[in-house]
Coordinates of N, CA, C and O in Angstrom, one line a residue:
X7 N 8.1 -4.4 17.4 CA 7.5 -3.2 17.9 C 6.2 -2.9 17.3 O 5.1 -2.9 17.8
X8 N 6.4 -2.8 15.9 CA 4.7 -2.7 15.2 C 4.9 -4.1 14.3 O 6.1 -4.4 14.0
X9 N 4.1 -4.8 14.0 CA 3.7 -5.4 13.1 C 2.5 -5.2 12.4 O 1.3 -5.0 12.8
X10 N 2.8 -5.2 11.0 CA 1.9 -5.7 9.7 C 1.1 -6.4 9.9 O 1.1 -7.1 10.9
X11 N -0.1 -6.4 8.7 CA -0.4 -8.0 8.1 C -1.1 -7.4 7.3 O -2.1 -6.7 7.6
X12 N -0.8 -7.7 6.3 CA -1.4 -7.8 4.7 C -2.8 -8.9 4.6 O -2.8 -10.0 5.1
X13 N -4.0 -8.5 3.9 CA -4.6 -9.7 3.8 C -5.4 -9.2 2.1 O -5.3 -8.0 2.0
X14 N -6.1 -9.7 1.1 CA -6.8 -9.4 0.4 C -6.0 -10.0 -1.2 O -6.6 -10.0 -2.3
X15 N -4.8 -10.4 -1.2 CA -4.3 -10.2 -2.4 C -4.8 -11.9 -3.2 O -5.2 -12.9 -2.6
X16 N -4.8 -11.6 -4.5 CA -5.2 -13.1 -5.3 C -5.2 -12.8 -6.6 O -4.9 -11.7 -7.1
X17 N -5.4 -13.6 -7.1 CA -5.4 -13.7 -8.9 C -6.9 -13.1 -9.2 O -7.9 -13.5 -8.7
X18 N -6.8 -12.0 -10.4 CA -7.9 -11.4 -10.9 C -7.9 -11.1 -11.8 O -6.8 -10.7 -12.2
X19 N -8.9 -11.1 -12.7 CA -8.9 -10.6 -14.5 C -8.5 -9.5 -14.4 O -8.5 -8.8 -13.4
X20 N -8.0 -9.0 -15.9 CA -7.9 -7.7 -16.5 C -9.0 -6.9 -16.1 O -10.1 -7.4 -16.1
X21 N -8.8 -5.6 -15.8 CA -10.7 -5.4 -15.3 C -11.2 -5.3 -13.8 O -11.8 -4.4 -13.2
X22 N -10.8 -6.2 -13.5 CA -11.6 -6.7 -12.0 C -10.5 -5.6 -10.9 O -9.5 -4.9 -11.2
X23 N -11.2 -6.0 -9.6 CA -10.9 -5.5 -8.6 C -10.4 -6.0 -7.7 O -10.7 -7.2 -7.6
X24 N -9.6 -5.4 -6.6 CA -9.1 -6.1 -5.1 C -9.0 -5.0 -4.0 O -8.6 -3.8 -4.1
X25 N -9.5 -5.7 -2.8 CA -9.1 -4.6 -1.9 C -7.9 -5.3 -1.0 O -8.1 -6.5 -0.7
X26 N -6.9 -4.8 -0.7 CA -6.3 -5.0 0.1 C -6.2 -4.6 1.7 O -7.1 -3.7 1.8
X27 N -5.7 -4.8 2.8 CA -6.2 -4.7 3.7 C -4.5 -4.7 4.7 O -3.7 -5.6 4.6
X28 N -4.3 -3.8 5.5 CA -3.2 -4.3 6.6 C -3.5 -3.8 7.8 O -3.7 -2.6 7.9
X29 N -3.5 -4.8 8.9 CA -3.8 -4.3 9.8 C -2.4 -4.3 11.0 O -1.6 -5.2 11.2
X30 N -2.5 -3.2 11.5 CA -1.4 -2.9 12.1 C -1.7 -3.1 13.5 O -2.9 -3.2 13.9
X31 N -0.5 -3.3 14.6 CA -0.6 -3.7 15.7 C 0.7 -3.5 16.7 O 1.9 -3.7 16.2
X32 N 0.4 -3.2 17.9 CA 2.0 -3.0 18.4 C 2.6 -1.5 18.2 O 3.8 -1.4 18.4
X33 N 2.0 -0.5 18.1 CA 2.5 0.8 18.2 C 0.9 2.0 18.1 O -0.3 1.6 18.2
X34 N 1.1 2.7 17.9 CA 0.1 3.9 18.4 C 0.0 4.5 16.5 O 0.7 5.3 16.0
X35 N -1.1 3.7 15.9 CA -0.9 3.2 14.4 C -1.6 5.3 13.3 O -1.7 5.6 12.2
X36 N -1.7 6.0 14.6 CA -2.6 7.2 13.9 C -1.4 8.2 13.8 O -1.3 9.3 13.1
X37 N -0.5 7.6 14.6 CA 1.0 8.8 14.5 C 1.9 8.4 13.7 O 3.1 8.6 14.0
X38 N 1.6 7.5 12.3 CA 2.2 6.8 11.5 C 1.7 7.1 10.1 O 0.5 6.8 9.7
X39 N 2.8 7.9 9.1 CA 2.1 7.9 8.0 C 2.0 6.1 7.2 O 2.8 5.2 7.5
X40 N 1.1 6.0 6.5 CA 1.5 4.5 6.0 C 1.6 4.7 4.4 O 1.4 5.8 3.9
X41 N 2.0 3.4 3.5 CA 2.5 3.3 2.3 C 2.0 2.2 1.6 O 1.9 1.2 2.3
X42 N 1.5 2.0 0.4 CA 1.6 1.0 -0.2 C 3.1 0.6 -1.1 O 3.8 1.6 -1.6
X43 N 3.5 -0.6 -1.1 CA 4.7 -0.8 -2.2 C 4.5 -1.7 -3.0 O 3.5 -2.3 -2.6
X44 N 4.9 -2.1 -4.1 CA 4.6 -3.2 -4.4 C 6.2 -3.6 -5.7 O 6.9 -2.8 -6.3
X45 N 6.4 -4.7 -5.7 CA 7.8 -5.2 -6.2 C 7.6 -6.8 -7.1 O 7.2 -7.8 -6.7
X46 N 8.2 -6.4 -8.4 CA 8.0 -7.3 -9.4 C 9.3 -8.1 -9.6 O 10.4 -7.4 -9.6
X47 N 9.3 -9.8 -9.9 CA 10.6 -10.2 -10.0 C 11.5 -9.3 -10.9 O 11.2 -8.8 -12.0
X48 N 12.8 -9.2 -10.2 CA 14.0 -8.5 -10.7 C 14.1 -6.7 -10.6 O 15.0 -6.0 -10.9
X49 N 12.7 -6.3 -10.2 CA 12.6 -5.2 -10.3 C 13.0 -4.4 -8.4 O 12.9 -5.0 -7.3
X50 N 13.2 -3.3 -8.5 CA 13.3 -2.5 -7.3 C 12.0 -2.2 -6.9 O 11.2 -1.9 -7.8
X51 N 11.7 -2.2 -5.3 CA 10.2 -1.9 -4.7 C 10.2 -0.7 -5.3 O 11.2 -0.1 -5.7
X52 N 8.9 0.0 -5.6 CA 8.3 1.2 -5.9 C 6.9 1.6 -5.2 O 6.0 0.8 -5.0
X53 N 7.0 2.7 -4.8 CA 5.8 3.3 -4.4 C 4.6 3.2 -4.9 O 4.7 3.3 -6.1
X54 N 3.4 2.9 -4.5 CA 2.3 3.1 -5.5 C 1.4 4.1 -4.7 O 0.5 4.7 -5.3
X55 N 1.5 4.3 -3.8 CA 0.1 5.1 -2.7 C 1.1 5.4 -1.4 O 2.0 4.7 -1.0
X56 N 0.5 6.7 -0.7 CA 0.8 7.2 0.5 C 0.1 7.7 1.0 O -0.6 8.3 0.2
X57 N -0.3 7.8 2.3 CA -1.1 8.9 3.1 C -0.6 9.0 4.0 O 0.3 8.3 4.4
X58 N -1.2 10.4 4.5 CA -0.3 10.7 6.1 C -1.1 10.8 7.5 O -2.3 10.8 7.4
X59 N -0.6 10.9 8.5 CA -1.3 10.6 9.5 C -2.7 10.7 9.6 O -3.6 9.9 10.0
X60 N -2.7 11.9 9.1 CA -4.4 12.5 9.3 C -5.1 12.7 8.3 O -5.9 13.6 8.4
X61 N -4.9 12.0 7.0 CA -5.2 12.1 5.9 C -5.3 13.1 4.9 O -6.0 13.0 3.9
X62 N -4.6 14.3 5.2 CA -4.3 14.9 4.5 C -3.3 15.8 3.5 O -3.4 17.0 3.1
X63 N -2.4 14.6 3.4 CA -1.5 14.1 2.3 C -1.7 12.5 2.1 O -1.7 11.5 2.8
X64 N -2.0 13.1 0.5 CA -2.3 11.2 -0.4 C -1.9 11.6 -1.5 O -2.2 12.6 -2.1
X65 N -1.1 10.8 -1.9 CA -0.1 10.9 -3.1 C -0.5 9.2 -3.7 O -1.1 8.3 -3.1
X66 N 0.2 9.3 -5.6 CA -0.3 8.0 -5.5 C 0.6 8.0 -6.7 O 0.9 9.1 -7.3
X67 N 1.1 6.6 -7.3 CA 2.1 6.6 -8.7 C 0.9 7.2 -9.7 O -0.3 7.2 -9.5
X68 N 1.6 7.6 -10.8 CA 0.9 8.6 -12.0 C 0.2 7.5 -12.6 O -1.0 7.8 -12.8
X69 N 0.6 6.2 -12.9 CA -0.1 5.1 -13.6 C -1.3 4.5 -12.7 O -2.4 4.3 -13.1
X70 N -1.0 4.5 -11.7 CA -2.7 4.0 -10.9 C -3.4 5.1 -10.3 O -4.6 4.9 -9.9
X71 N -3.0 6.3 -10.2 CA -4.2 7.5 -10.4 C -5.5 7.2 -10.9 O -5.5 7.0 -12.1
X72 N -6.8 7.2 -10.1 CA -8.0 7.3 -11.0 C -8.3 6.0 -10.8 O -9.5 5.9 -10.7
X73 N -7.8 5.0 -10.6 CA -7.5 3.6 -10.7 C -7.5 2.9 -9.1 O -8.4 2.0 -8.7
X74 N -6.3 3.5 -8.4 CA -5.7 3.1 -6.9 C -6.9 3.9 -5.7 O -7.8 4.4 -6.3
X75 N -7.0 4.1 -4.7 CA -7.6 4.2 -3.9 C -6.9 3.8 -2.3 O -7.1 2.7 -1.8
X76 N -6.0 4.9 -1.8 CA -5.4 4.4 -0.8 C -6.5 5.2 0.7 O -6.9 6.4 0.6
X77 N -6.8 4.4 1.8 CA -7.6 4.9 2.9 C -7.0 4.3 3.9 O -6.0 3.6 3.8
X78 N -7.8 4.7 5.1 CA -7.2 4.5 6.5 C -7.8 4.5 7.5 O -7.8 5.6 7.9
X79 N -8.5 3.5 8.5 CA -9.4 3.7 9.4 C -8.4 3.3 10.8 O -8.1 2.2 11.3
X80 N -8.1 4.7 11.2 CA -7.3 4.6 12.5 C -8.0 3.7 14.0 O -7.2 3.1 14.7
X81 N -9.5 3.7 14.2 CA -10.3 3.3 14.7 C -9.7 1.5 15.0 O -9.7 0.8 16.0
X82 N -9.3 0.9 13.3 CA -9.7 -0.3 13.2 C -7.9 -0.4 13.2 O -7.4 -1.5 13.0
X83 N -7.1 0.6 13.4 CA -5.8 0.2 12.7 C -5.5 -0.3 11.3 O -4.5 -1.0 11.1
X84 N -6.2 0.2 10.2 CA -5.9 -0.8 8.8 C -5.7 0.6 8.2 O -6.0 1.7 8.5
X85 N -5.1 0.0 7.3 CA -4.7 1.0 5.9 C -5.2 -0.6 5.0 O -5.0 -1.8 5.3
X86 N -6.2 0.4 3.5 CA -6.1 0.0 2.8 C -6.4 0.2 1.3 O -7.3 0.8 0.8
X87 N -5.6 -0.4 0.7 CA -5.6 -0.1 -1.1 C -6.6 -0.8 -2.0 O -6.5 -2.0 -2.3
X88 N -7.6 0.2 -2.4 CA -8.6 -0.4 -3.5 C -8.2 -0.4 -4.8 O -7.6 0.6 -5.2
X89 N -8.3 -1.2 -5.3 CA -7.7 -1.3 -6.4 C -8.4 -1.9 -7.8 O -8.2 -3.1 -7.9
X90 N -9.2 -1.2 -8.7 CA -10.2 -1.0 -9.6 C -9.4 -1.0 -10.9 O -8.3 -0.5 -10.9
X91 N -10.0 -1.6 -11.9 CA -9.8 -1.4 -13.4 C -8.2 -2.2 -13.4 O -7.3 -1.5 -14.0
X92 N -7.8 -3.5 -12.8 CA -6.6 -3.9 -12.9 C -6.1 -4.2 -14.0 O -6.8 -4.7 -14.9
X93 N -4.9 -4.0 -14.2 CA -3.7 -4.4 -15.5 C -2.7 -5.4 -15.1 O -2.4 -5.5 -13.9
X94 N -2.3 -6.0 -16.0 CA -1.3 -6.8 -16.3 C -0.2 -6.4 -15.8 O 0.6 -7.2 -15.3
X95 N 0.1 -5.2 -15.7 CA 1.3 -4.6 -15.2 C 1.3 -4.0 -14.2 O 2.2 -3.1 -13.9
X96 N 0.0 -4.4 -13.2 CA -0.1 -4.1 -11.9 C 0.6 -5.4 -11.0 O 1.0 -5.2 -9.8
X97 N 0.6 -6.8 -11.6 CA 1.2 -8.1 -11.0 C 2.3 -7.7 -10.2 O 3.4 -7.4 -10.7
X98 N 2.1 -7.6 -9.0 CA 3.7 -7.5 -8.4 C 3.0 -8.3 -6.4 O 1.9 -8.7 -6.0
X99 N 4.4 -8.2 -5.9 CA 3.6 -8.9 -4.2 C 3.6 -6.9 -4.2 O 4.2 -6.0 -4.8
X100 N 2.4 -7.1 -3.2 CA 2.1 -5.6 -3.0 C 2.5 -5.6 -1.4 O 1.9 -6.5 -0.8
X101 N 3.4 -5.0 -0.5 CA 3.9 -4.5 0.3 C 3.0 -3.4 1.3 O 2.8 -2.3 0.6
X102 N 2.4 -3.2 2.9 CA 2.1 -2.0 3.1 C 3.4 -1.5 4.1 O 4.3 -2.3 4.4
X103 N 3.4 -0.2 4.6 CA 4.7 0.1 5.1 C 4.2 1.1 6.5 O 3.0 1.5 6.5
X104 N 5.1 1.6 7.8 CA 4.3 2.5 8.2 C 5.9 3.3 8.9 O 6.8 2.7 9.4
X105 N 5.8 4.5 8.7 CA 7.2 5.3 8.7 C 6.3 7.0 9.3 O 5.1 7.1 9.6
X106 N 7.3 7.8 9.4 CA 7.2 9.0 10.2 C 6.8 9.9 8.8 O 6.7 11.2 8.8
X107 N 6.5 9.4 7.7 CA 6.8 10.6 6.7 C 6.3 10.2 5.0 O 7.1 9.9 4.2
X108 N 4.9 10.3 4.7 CA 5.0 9.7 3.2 C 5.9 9.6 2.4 O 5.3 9.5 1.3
X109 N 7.1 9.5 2.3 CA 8.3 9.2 1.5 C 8.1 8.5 0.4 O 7.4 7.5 0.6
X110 N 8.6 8.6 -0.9 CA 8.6 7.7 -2.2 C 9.2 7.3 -1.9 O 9.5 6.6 -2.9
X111 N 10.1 6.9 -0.5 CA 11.7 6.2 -0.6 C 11.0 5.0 -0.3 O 9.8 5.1 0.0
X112 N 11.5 3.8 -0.4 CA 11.6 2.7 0.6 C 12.2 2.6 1.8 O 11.9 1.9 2.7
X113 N 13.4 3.6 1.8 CA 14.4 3.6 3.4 C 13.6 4.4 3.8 O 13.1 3.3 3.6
X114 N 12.8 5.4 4.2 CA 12.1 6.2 5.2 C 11.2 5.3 5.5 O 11.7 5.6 6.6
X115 N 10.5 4.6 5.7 CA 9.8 3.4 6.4 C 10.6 2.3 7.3 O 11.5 1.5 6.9
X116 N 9.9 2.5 9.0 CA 10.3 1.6 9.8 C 10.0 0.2 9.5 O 10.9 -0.6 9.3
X117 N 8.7 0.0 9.4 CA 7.6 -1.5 9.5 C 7.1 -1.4 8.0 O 6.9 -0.6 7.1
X118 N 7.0 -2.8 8.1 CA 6.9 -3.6 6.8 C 6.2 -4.9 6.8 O 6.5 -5.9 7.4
X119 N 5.3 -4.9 6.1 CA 4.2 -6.4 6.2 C 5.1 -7.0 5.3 O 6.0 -6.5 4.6
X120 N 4.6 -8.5 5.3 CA 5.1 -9.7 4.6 C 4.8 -9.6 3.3 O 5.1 -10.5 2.5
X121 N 4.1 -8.3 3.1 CA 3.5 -9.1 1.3 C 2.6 -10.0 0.8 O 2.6 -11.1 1.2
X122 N 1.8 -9.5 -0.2 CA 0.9 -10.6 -0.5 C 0.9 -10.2 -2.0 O 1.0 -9.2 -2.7
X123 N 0.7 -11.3 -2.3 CA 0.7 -11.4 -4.4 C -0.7 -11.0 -4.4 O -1.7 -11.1 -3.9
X124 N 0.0 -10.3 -5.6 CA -1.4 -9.9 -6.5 C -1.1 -9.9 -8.2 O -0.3 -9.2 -8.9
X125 N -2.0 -11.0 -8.6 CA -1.9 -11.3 -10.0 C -3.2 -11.1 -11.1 O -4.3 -11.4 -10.9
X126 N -2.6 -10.4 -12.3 CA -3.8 -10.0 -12.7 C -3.4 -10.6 -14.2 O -2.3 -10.4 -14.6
X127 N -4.2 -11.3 -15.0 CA -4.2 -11.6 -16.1 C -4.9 -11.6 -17.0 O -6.1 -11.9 -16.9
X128 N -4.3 -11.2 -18.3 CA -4.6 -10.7 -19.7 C -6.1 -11.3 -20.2 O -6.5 -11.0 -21.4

């Protein structure tokens, strides 16, 4: 019914930057809050960014505050996550999501992209 697609993720120094990018398709993409996730081997998905329909609710994890950069151009259908001053402990596949509700959950989200790695090294 909707599909994802993730595009932007790659290997980057400590430091550097990435923009991520998903473009959505297959549903009416402006009546959808969207999500970033992102999930490290052996670990549980975690939230890192949310916005809501109309951009005004944006929430974002306390560690990439200042850092993260989540946006949304309804026009183009994309949500997407800037992501500046990267850490080592940002390496995870980063996930975007699109649900009725910014939720920290992962179960309140319908649609789900494939994921794209993002690696960042020391």
């Amino acid at each position: 019914q909707v599909q994802l697609v993730e595009s932007g993720g790659g290997l980057v120094q400590a430091g550097g930057s990435l923009r991520l990018s998903c473009a959505a398709s297959g549903g009416t993409f402006s009546s959808y809050a969207m999500a970033w996730f992102r999930q490290s081997p052996g670990k549980e998905r975690e939230s890192v960014a949310r916005i809501s329909r109309d951009d005004t609710g944006i929430y974002y994890k306390e560690s990439v505050k200042g850092r993260f950069t989540i946006s949304r151009d309804n026009a183009k259908n994309t949500v997407y996550l800037q992501m500046n001053s990267l850490k080592p402990e940002d390496t995870a596949v980063y996930y975007c999501a699109a649900g009725w509700t910014p939720s920290q959950s992962s179960g309140q989200y319908d649609y789900w992209g494939q994921g794209t790695q993002v690696t960042v090294s020391s």
